[in-house]
Coordinates of C-alpha atoms in Angstrom, one line a residue:
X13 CA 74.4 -57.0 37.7
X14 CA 72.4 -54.1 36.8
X15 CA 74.1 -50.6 36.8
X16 CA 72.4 -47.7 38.4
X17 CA 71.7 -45.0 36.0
X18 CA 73.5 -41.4 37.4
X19 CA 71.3 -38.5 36.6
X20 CA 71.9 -36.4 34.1
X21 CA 71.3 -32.7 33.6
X22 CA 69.1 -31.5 31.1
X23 CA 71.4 -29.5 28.6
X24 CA 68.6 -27.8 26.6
X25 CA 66.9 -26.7 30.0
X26 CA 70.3 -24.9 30.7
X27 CA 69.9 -23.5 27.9
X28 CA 66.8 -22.0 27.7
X29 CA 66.9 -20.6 31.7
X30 CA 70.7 -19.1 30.2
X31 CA 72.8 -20.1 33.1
X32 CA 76.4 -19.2 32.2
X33 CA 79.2 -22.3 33.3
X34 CA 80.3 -19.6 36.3
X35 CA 76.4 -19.8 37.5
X36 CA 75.9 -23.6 37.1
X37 CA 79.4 -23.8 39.3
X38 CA 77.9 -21.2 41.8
X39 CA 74.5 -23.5 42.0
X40 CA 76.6 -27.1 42.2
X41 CA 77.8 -26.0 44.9
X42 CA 75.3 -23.7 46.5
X43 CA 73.4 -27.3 46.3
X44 CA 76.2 -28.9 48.6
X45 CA 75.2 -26.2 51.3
X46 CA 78.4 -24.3 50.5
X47 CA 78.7 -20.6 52.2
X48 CA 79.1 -17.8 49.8
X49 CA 82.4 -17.4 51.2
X50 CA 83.2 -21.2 51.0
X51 CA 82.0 -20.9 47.4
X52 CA 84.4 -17.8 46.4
X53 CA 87.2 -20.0 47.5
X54 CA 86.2 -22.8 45.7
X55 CA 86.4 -20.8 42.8
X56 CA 88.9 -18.6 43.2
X57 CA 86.1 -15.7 42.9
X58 CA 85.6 -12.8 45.2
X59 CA 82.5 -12.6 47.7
X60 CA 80.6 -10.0 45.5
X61 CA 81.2 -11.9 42.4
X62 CA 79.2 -14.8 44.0
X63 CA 76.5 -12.5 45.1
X64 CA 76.3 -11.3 41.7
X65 CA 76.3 -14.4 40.3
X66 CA 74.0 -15.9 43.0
X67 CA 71.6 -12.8 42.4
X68 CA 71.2 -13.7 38.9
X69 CA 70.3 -17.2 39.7
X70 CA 67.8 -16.1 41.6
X71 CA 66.3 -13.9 39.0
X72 CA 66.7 -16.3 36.1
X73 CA 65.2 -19.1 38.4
X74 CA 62.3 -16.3 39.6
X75 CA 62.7 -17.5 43.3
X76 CA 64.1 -15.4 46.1
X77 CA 66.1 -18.1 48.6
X78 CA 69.5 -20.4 47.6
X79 CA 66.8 -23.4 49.0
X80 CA 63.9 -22.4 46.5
X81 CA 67.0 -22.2 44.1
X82 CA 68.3 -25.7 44.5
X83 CA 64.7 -27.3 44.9
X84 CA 63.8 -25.2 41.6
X85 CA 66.8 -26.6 39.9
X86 CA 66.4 -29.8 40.4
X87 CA 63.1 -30.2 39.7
X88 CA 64.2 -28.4 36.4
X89 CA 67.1 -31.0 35.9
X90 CA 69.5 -28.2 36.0
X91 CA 71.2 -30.5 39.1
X92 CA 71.5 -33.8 39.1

């Protein structure tokens, strides 16, 4: 029986957009349709910390909404 391959995220693309682990955490979930607020509990992070993190996301992904963000990601393997 075959085994479905899970996808994988590209390493070197994180890497060369320079999402910090914080950021990639903020995005994993942001992808699940988490709330900023839902996400600063998650993490145990206040709710300007994840604006400031999600700001920078946007920048370093040069798109302006968490959708564009998580359909930019992807596309870019940063998600699996």
């Amino acid at each position: 029986m075959p085994v479905s391959a899970t996808p994988q995220v590209d390493e070197e693309a994180l890497r060369r957009i320079g999402l910090s682990g914080r950021e990639r955490e903020v995005l994993q979930l942001m992808a699940t349709g988490s709330s900023n607020q839902e996400i600063a509990d998650k993490l145990f992070i206040s709710l300007p910390t994840v604006k400031s993190h999600t700001s920078n996301l946007f920048m370093k992904l040069e798109v302006r909404r968490r959708t564009e963000a998580v359909h930019k990601a992807k596309s870019l393997g940063l998600l699996p």
